[in-house]
Amino acid sequence: MTYAIEARGLEKTFRKRRSVRELLSRPFAAAENVRALRGVDLEVREGEIFGLLGPNGAGKTTLLKILSCLVLPDRGTARVGGYDVEDERRVKPEIGLVNTDERSFYWRLNARENLSFFAVLYGVPRARRAARIDELLARVDLLDAADRPFSGYSSGMKQRMAIARALLHDPPILLMDEPTRSLDPSSQLGLRRFILDELSGRDRKTILLATHNLREAEVLCERAAIVAAGRIVRIGTVDEIRDLV
């Protein structure tokens, strides 16, 4: 069987950031370490929607950051699209990262200007950029708002922009970190339908989706992993996972 994502024994420890009060009251105290991942093993098949299900702080985002080459593991290995995550030049064309960090966009620029900037970073050929951007804006239903500043967008519109950005270079693998967080129920429903019908159904993308919402995993995912305290404690179908939660 061909796997789009493979991880073996991933471990990651971060040094805990100290508050100003802690620095003033205990200036010479040693910083604490936080073990974000503790020996994570994972396999995601090509073309499936796989869920990472767990509470905030479980390690889901750290795992996605490793798979997207934003941080390196302390121990263990990971391969995305057949390439080791340490080979950033080969991995990044294979992935699109969708997160809820609105600060990663330029708020004074409009949608076209934002996507034009990222298209250059993603290596989209200049001759194709304008058409590709309009195509994606139409797909995420933002074409009519393409010339409005990003700062005036609703939370749902901002999240659709994050998806459009991740699709600019047409990667086969999408890493989605809490894509419906902070959205109203109607926007959540629309985004889930887009993921199922468009990204998975039409485009056949492999999708690794982190969520704390069991209902979202039930709707979207074929298989899921329960993540707790940096460990994967169970992997199975959504029905199997639901019986444990």
PDB file of C-alpha atoms in Angstrom:
ATOM      1  CA  MET A   1       0.000   0.000   0.000  1.00  0.00           C
ATOM      2  CA  THR A   2       1.189   3.516  -0.838  1.00  0.00           C
ATOM      3  CA  TYR A   3       1.212   6.044   1.964  1.00  0.00           C
ATOM      4  CA  ALA A   4       1.153   9.798   1.422  1.00  0.00           C
ATOM      5  CA  ILE A   5       2.344  10.437   4.992  1.00  0.00           C
ATOM      6  CA  GLU A   6       4.447   8.193   7.223  1.00  0.00           C
ATOM      7  CA  ALA A   7       5.838   8.897  10.678  1.00  0.00           C
ATOM      8  CA  ARG A   8       7.946   6.677  12.895  1.00  0.00           C
ATOM      9  CA  GLY A   9       8.828   7.401  16.510  1.00  0.00           C
ATOM     10  CA  LEU A  10       8.415  11.182  16.280  1.00  0.00           C
ATOM     11  CA  GLU A  11       9.394  13.074  19.408  1.00  0.00           C
ATOM     12  CA  LYS A  12       9.517  16.799  20.045  1.00  0.00           C
ATOM     13  CA  THR A  13      10.250  18.789  23.193  1.00  0.00           C
ATOM     14  CA  PHE A  14       9.894  22.544  23.540  1.00  0.00           C
ATOM     15  CA  ARG A  15      11.201  24.844  26.219  1.00  0.00           C
ATOM     16  CA  LYS A  16       8.234  26.413  27.991  1.00  0.00           C
ATOM     17  CA  ARG A  17       7.997  30.171  27.632  1.00  0.00           C
ATOM     18  CA  ARG A  18       8.119  32.002  30.942  1.00  0.00           C
ATOM     19  CA  SER A  19       5.795  34.861  31.794  1.00  0.00           C
ATOM     20  CA  VAL A  20       7.089  38.298  32.793  1.00  0.00           C
ATOM     21  CA  ARG A  21       5.994  37.603  36.370  1.00  0.00           C
ATOM     22  CA  GLU A  22       8.006  34.376  36.445  1.00  0.00           C
ATOM     23  CA  LEU A  23      11.064  36.108  35.017  1.00  0.00           C
ATOM     24  CA  LEU A  24      10.873  38.829  37.665  1.00  0.00           C
ATOM     25  CA  SER A  25      10.088  36.580  40.621  1.00  0.00           C
ATOM     26  CA  ARG A  26      12.424  33.694  39.683  1.00  0.00           C
ATOM     27  CA  PRO A  27      14.990  35.123  37.249  1.00  0.00           C
ATOM     28  CA  PHE A  28      17.496  32.288  37.643  1.00  0.00           C
ATOM     29  CA  ALA A  29      15.094  29.356  37.675  1.00  0.00           C
ATOM     30  CA  ALA A  30      15.623  26.796  34.933  1.00  0.00           C
ATOM     31  CA  ALA A  31      13.064  26.821  32.154  1.00  0.00           C
ATOM     32  CA  GLU A  32      10.673  23.890  32.040  1.00  0.00           C
ATOM     33  CA  ASN A  33      10.501  21.531  29.082  1.00  0.00           C
ATOM     34  CA  VAL A  34       7.239  20.408  27.482  1.00  0.00           C
ATOM     35  CA  ARG A  35       7.153  17.113  25.604  1.00  0.00           C
ATOM     36  CA  ALA A  36       4.808  17.842  22.723  1.00  0.00           C
ATOM     37  CA  LEU A  37       5.230  14.494  20.932  1.00  0.00           C
ATOM     38  CA  ARG A  38       6.162  11.173  22.509  1.00  0.00           C
ATOM     39  CA  GLY A  39       6.966   8.497  19.941  1.00  0.00           C
ATOM     40  CA  VAL A  40       4.261   9.124  17.351  1.00  0.00           C
ATOM     41  CA  ASP A  41       3.726   6.525  14.601  1.00  0.00           C
ATOM     42  CA  LEU A  42       1.319   7.343  11.778  1.00  0.00           C
ATOM     43  CA  GLU A  43       0.404   6.216   8.271  1.00  0.00           C
ATOM     44  CA  VAL A  44      -1.999   8.121   5.994  1.00  0.00           C
ATOM     45  CA  ARG A  45      -3.084   6.501   2.755  1.00  0.00           C
ATOM     46  CA  GLU A  46      -3.139   8.339  -0.550  1.00  0.00           C
ATOM     47  CA  GLY A  47      -6.502   9.968  -1.215  1.00  0.00           C
ATOM     48  CA  GLU A  48      -8.028   9.538   2.247  1.00  0.00           C
ATOM     49  CA  ILE A  49      -9.215  12.080   4.792  1.00  0.00           C
ATOM     50  CA  PHE A  50      -7.496  11.165   8.043  1.00  0.00           C
ATOM     51  CA  GLY A  51      -8.374  12.859  11.322  1.00  0.00           C
ATOM     52  CA  LEU A  52      -6.205  13.779  14.288  1.00  0.00           C
ATOM     53  CA  LEU A  53      -8.720  13.936  17.117  1.00  0.00           C
ATOM     54  CA  GLY A  54      -7.784  15.384  20.480  1.00  0.00           C
ATOM     55  CA  PRO A  55      -8.037  18.371  22.828  1.00  0.00           C
ATOM     56  CA  ASN A  56      -6.013  21.555  22.588  1.00  0.00           C
ATOM     57  CA  GLY A  57      -2.434  20.896  23.669  1.00  0.00           C
ATOM     58  CA  ALA A  58      -2.510  17.230  22.696  1.00  0.00           C
ATOM     59  CA  GLY A  59       0.258  17.634  20.098  1.00  0.00           C
ATOM     60  CA  LYS A  60      -1.786  17.819  16.897  1.00  0.00           C
ATOM     61  CA  THR A  61      -0.417  21.169  15.738  1.00  0.00           C
ATOM     62  CA  THR A  62       3.176  20.177  16.526  1.00  0.00           C
ATOM     63  CA  LEU A  63       2.763  17.070  14.372  1.00  0.00           C
ATOM     64  CA  LEU A  64       1.404  19.156  11.480  1.00  0.00           C
ATOM     65  CA  LYS A  65       4.296  21.600  11.838  1.00  0.00           C
ATOM     66  CA  ILE A  66       6.799  18.781  11.543  1.00  0.00           C
ATOM     67  CA  LEU A  67       5.049  17.359   8.490  1.00  0.00           C
ATOM     68  CA  SER A  68       5.014  20.813   6.863  1.00  0.00           C
ATOM     69  CA  CYS A  69       8.741  21.388   7.554  1.00  0.00           C
ATOM     70  CA  LEU A  70       8.160  24.253   9.981  1.00  0.00           C
ATOM     71  CA  VAL A  71       9.986  22.464  12.805  1.00  0.00           C
ATOM     72  CA  LEU A  72      12.188  19.379  12.882  1.00  0.00           C
ATOM     73  CA  PRO A  73      11.647  16.449  15.248  1.00  0.00           C
ATOM     74  CA  ASP A  74      14.111  15.741  18.033  1.00  0.00           C
ATOM     75  CA  ARG A  75      13.933  12.036  17.238  1.00  0.00           C
ATOM     76  CA  GLY A  76      12.176   9.811  14.737  1.00  0.00           C
ATOM     77  CA  THR A  77      11.487  10.164  11.022  1.00  0.00           C
ATOM     78  CA  ALA A  78       8.664  11.410   8.833  1.00  0.00           C
ATOM     79  CA  ARG A  79       8.041  11.192   5.092  1.00  0.00           C
ATOM     80  CA  VAL A  80       5.534  13.250   3.127  1.00  0.00           C
ATOM     81  CA  GLY A  81       4.852  12.487  -0.498  1.00  0.00           C
ATOM     82  CA  GLY A  82       7.694   9.988  -0.364  1.00  0.00           C
ATOM     83  CA  TYR A  83      10.277  12.532   0.840  1.00  0.00           C
ATOM     84  CA  ASP A  84      11.885  12.945   4.240  1.00  0.00           C
ATOM     85  CA  VAL A  85      10.734  16.120   6.018  1.00  0.00           C
ATOM     86  CA  GLU A  86      14.356  17.171   6.359  1.00  0.00           C
ATOM     87  CA  ASP A  87      14.361  17.592   2.559  1.00  0.00           C
ATOM     88  CA  GLU A  88      12.278  20.780   2.641  1.00  0.00           C
ATOM     89  CA  ARG A  89      12.855  21.565  -1.040  1.00  0.00           C
ATOM     90  CA  ARG A  90      11.090  18.356  -2.098  1.00  0.00           C
ATOM     91  CA  VAL A  91       8.401  18.202   0.578  1.00  0.00           C
ATOM     92  CA  LYS A  92       6.951  21.712   0.318  1.00  0.00           C
ATOM     93  CA  PRO A  93       5.661  21.363  -3.278  1.00  0.00           C
ATOM     94  CA  GLU A  94       3.746  18.286  -2.088  1.00  0.00           C
ATOM     95  CA  ILE A  95       1.793  20.018   0.675  1.00  0.00           C
ATOM     96  CA  GLY A  96      -0.643  22.820   1.323  1.00  0.00           C
ATOM     97  CA  LEU A  97      -1.055  24.003   4.927  1.00  0.00           C
ATOM     98  CA  VAL A  98      -4.415  25.388   6.064  1.00  0.00           C
ATOM     99  CA  ASN A  99      -4.433  26.971   9.511  1.00  0.00           C
ATOM    100  CA  THR A 100      -6.404  29.606  11.383  1.00  0.00           C
ATOM    101  CA  ASP A 101      -3.558  32.111  11.766  1.00  0.00           C
ATOM    102  CA  GLU A 102      -5.066  35.235  10.218  1.00  0.00           C
ATOM    103  CA  ARG A 103      -1.845  37.155  10.951  1.00  0.00           C
ATOM    104  CA  SER A 104      -0.120  35.279   8.134  1.00  0.00           C
ATOM    105  CA  PHE A 105      -2.073  37.383   5.616  1.00  0.00           C
ATOM    106  CA  TYR A 106      -1.531  41.071   4.840  1.00  0.00           C
ATOM    107  CA  TRP A 107      -4.611  42.777   6.212  1.00  0.00           C
ATOM    108  CA  ARG A 108      -4.312  45.952   4.119  1.00  0.00           C
ATOM    109  CA  LEU A 109      -4.107  43.981   0.869  1.00  0.00           C
ATOM    110  CA  ASN A 110      -7.085  42.535  -0.926  1.00  0.00           C
ATOM    111  CA  ALA A 111      -7.569  38.870  -1.810  1.00  0.00           C
ATOM    112  CA  ARG A 112      -5.922  39.064  -5.225  1.00  0.00           C
ATOM    113  CA  GLU A 113      -2.923  40.947  -3.875  1.00  0.00           C
ATOM    114  CA  ASN A 114      -2.467  38.481  -1.008  1.00  0.00           C
ATOM    115  CA  LEU A 115      -2.696  35.462  -3.282  1.00  0.00           C
ATOM    116  CA  SER A 116      -0.378  37.061  -5.846  1.00  0.00           C
ATOM    117  CA  PHE A 117       2.266  37.477  -3.153  1.00  0.00           C
ATOM    118  CA  PHE A 118       1.994  33.854  -2.017  1.00  0.00           C
ATOM    119  CA  ALA A 119       1.866  32.572  -5.600  1.00  0.00           C
ATOM    120  CA  VAL A 120       5.352  33.978  -6.104  1.00  0.00           C
ATOM    121  CA  LEU A 121       6.576  32.246  -2.932  1.00  0.00           C
ATOM    122  CA  TYR A 122       4.988  28.968  -4.052  1.00  0.00           C
ATOM    123  CA  GLY A 123       6.594  29.132  -7.472  1.00  0.00           C
ATOM    124  CA  VAL A 124       3.420  29.458  -9.551  1.00  0.00           C
ATOM    125  CA  PRO A 125       4.537  30.478 -13.072  1.00  0.00           C
ATOM    126  CA  ARG A 126       3.883  34.143 -13.764  1.00  0.00           C
ATOM    127  CA  ALA A 127       1.877  33.397 -16.898  1.00  0.00           C
ATOM    128  CA  ARG A 128      -0.560  31.262 -14.890  1.00  0.00           C
ATOM    129  CA  ARG A 129      -0.912  33.366 -11.739  1.00  0.00           C
ATOM    130  CA  ALA A 130      -3.825  35.629 -12.626  1.00  0.00           C
ATOM    131  CA  ALA A 131      -5.959  32.821 -14.044  1.00  0.00           C
ATOM    132  CA  ARG A 132      -5.106  30.483 -11.167  1.00  0.00           C
ATOM    133  CA  ILE A 133      -5.987  33.107  -8.561  1.00  0.00           C
ATOM    134  CA  ASP A 134      -9.352  33.888 -10.186  1.00  0.00           C
ATOM    135  CA  GLU A 135     -10.083  30.165 -10.489  1.00  0.00           C
ATOM    136  CA  LEU A 136      -9.440  29.603  -6.790  1.00  0.00           C
ATOM    137  CA  LEU A 137     -11.342  32.696  -5.679  1.00  0.00           C
ATOM    138  CA  ALA A 138     -14.321  31.433  -7.655  1.00  0.00           C
ATOM    139  CA  ARG A 139     -14.033  27.963  -6.118  1.00  0.00           C
ATOM    140  CA  VAL A 140     -14.069  29.327  -2.554  1.00  0.00           C
ATOM    141  CA  ASP A 141     -16.820  31.832  -3.424  1.00  0.00           C
ATOM    142  CA  LEU A 142     -14.712  34.953  -2.919  1.00  0.00           C
ATOM    143  CA  LEU A 143     -14.525  36.289  -6.463  1.00  0.00           C
ATOM    144  CA  ASP A 144     -17.048  39.058  -5.768  1.00  0.00           C
ATOM    145  CA  ALA A 145     -15.007  40.125  -2.723  1.00  0.00           C
ATOM    146  CA  ALA A 146     -11.610  39.796  -4.414  1.00  0.00           C
ATOM    147  CA  ASP A 147     -10.871  43.539  -4.334  1.00  0.00           C
ATOM    148  CA  ARG A 148     -11.898  44.118  -0.718  1.00  0.00           C
ATOM    149  CA  PRO A 149      -9.172  44.412   1.959  1.00  0.00           C
ATOM    150  CA  PHE A 150      -8.582  41.222   3.919  1.00  0.00           C
ATOM    151  CA  SER A 151      -9.186  43.174   7.144  1.00  0.00           C
ATOM    152  CA  GLY A 152     -12.873  43.464   6.247  1.00  0.00           C
ATOM    153  CA  TYR A 153     -13.423  39.739   5.759  1.00  0.00           C
ATOM    154  CA  SER A 154     -15.522  37.627   8.111  1.00  0.00           C
ATOM    155  CA  SER A 155     -13.977  34.618   9.879  1.00  0.00           C
ATOM    156  CA  GLY A 156     -15.487  32.301   7.285  1.00  0.00           C
ATOM    157  CA  MET A 157     -14.092  34.341   4.397  1.00  0.00           C
ATOM    158  CA  LYS A 158     -10.640  34.403   5.989  1.00  0.00           C
ATOM    159  CA  GLN A 159     -10.696  30.634   6.355  1.00  0.00           C
ATOM    160  CA  ARG A 160     -11.695  30.227   2.703  1.00  0.00           C
ATOM    161  CA  MET A 161      -8.755  32.457   1.803  1.00  0.00           C
ATOM    162  CA  ALA A 162      -6.479  30.114   3.753  1.00  0.00           C
ATOM    163  CA  ILE A 163      -7.757  27.218   1.657  1.00  0.00           C
ATOM    164  CA  ALA A 164      -7.274  29.145  -1.601  1.00  0.00           C
ATOM    165  CA  ARG A 165      -3.691  29.942  -0.584  1.00  0.00           C
ATOM    166  CA  ALA A 166      -2.962  26.292   0.200  1.00  0.00           C
ATOM    167  CA  LEU A 167      -4.236  25.274  -3.256  1.00  0.00           C
ATOM    168  CA  LEU A 168      -2.214  27.797  -5.273  1.00  0.00           C
ATOM    169  CA  HIS A 169       0.434  25.293  -6.368  1.00  0.00           C
ATOM    170  CA  ASP A 170      -2.080  22.406  -6.565  1.00  0.00           C
ATOM    171  CA  PRO A 171      -0.392  20.136  -3.984  1.00  0.00           C
ATOM    172  CA  PRO A 172      -1.567  16.520  -3.656  1.00  0.00           C
ATOM    173  CA  ILE A 173      -1.563  16.658   0.178  1.00  0.00           C
ATOM    174  CA  LEU A 174      -3.383  19.112   2.457  1.00  0.00           C
ATOM    175  CA  LEU A 175      -2.630  19.572   6.159  1.00  0.00           C
ATOM    176  CA  MET A 176      -5.592  21.253   7.863  1.00  0.00           C
ATOM    177  CA  ASP A 177      -5.330  22.519  11.445  1.00  0.00           C
ATOM    178  CA  GLU A 178      -8.765  23.065  13.051  1.00  0.00           C
ATOM    179  CA  PRO A 179     -10.216  24.457   9.788  1.00  0.00           C
ATOM    180  CA  THR A 180     -13.693  25.185  11.208  1.00  0.00           C
ATOM    181  CA  ARG A 181     -12.586  26.701  14.508  1.00  0.00           C
ATOM    182  CA  SER A 182     -14.256  30.058  15.292  1.00  0.00           C
ATOM    183  CA  LEU A 183     -16.780  29.636  12.467  1.00  0.00           C
ATOM    184  CA  ASP A 184     -20.532  29.863  12.959  1.00  0.00           C
ATOM    185  CA  PRO A 185     -22.548  26.645  12.374  1.00  0.00           C
ATOM    186  CA  SER A 186     -23.591  27.639   8.852  1.00  0.00           C
ATOM    187  CA  SER A 187     -20.009  28.406   7.828  1.00  0.00           C
ATOM    188  CA  GLN A 188     -18.810  25.158   9.397  1.00  0.00           C
ATOM    189  CA  LEU A 189     -21.355  23.199   7.379  1.00  0.00           C
ATOM    190  CA  GLY A 190     -20.361  24.922   4.147  1.00  0.00           C
ATOM    191  CA  LEU A 191     -16.642  24.369   4.722  1.00  0.00           C
ATOM    192  CA  ARG A 192     -17.124  20.697   5.556  1.00  0.00           C
ATOM    193  CA  ARG A 193     -19.148  20.238   2.384  1.00  0.00           C
ATOM    194  CA  PHE A 194     -16.377  21.929   0.384  1.00  0.00           C
ATOM    195  CA  ILE A 195     -13.758  19.619   1.900  1.00  0.00           C
ATOM    196  CA  LEU A 196     -15.812  16.520   1.075  1.00  0.00           C
ATOM    197  CA  ASP A 197     -17.170  17.474  -2.342  1.00  0.00           C
ATOM    198  CA  GLU A 198     -14.355  19.574  -3.777  1.00  0.00           C
ATOM    199  CA  LEU A 199     -11.037  18.819  -2.101  1.00  0.00           C
ATOM    200  CA  SER A 200     -11.599  15.109  -1.559  1.00  0.00           C
ATOM    201  CA  GLY A 201     -14.283  14.237  -4.092  1.00  0.00           C
ATOM    202  CA  ARG A 202     -13.234  16.312  -7.094  1.00  0.00           C
ATOM    203  CA  ASP A 203      -9.518  16.875  -6.499  1.00  0.00           C
ATOM    204  CA  ARG A 204      -8.755  13.575  -4.724  1.00  0.00           C
ATOM    205  CA  LYS A 205      -6.441  15.296  -2.275  1.00  0.00           C
ATOM    206  CA  THR A 206      -4.972  13.427   0.648  1.00  0.00           C
ATOM    207  CA  ILE A 207      -6.114  15.359   3.717  1.00  0.00           C
ATOM    208  CA  LEU A 208      -4.740  15.181   7.254  1.00  0.00           C
ATOM    209  CA  LEU A 209      -7.178  17.118   9.411  1.00  0.00           C
ATOM    210  CA  ALA A 210      -6.635  18.064  13.062  1.00  0.00           C
ATOM    211  CA  THR A 211      -9.784  18.675  15.087  1.00  0.00           C
ATOM    212  CA  HIS A 212     -11.100  18.494  18.646  1.00  0.00           C
ATOM    213  CA  ASN A 213     -14.644  17.968  17.331  1.00  0.00           C
ATOM    214  CA  LEU A 214     -15.779  14.314  17.213  1.00  0.00           C
ATOM    215  CA  ARG A 215     -18.789  15.224  15.070  1.00  0.00           C
ATOM    216  CA  GLU A 216     -16.496  16.854  12.511  1.00  0.00           C
ATOM    217  CA  ALA A 217     -14.348  13.722  12.381  1.00  0.00           C
ATOM    218  CA  GLU A 218     -17.474  11.598  11.893  1.00  0.00           C
ATOM    219  CA  VAL A 219     -18.613  13.728   8.960  1.00  0.00           C
ATOM    220  CA  LEU A 220     -15.265  14.099   7.196  1.00  0.00           C
ATOM    221  CA  CYS A 221     -12.842  11.327   8.057  1.00  0.00           C
ATOM    222  CA  GLU A 222     -12.470   7.747   6.900  1.00  0.00           C
ATOM    223  CA  ARG A 223     -10.019   6.949   9.691  1.00  0.00           C
ATOM    224  CA  ALA A 224      -8.813   8.872  12.705  1.00  0.00           C
ATOM    225  CA  ALA A 225      -6.269   8.806  15.493  1.00  0.00           C
ATOM    226  CA  ILE A 226      -6.932   9.821  19.082  1.00  0.00           C
ATOM    227  CA  VAL A 227      -4.091  12.074  20.239  1.00  0.00           C
ATOM    228  CA  ALA A 228      -3.510  12.715  23.944  1.00  0.00           C
ATOM    229  CA  ALA A 229      -0.498  14.157  25.778  1.00  0.00           C
ATOM    230  CA  GLY A 230       1.724  13.827  22.722  1.00  0.00           C
ATOM    231  CA  ARG A 231       0.863  10.195  22.038  1.00  0.00           C
ATOM    232  CA  ILE A 232      -1.427   8.442  19.582  1.00  0.00           C
ATOM    233  CA  VAL A 233      -3.482   6.167  21.796  1.00  0.00           C
ATOM    234  CA  ARG A 234      -5.694   4.584  19.137  1.00  0.00           C
ATOM    235  CA  ILE A 235      -6.070   4.521  15.348  1.00  0.00           C
ATOM    236  CA  GLY A 236      -9.130   3.142  13.582  1.00  0.00           C
ATOM    237  CA  THR A 237     -12.243   3.866  11.590  1.00  0.00           C
ATOM    238  CA  VAL A 238     -14.462   6.644  12.858  1.00  0.00           C
ATOM    239  CA  ASP A 239     -16.957   4.084  14.161  1.00  0.00           C
ATOM    240  CA  GLU A 240     -14.216   2.351  16.131  1.00  0.00           C
ATOM    241  CA  ILE A 241     -12.951   5.650  17.514  1.00  0.00           C
ATOM    242  CA  ARG A 242     -16.450   6.823  18.496  1.00  0.00           C
ATOM    243  CA  ASP A 243     -16.938   3.761  20.692  1.00  0.00           C
ATOM    244  CA  LEU A 244     -13.914   4.830  22.740  1.00  0.00           C
ATOM    245  CA  VAL A 245     -14.804   8.487  23.243  1.00  0.00           C
TER     246      VAL A 245
END
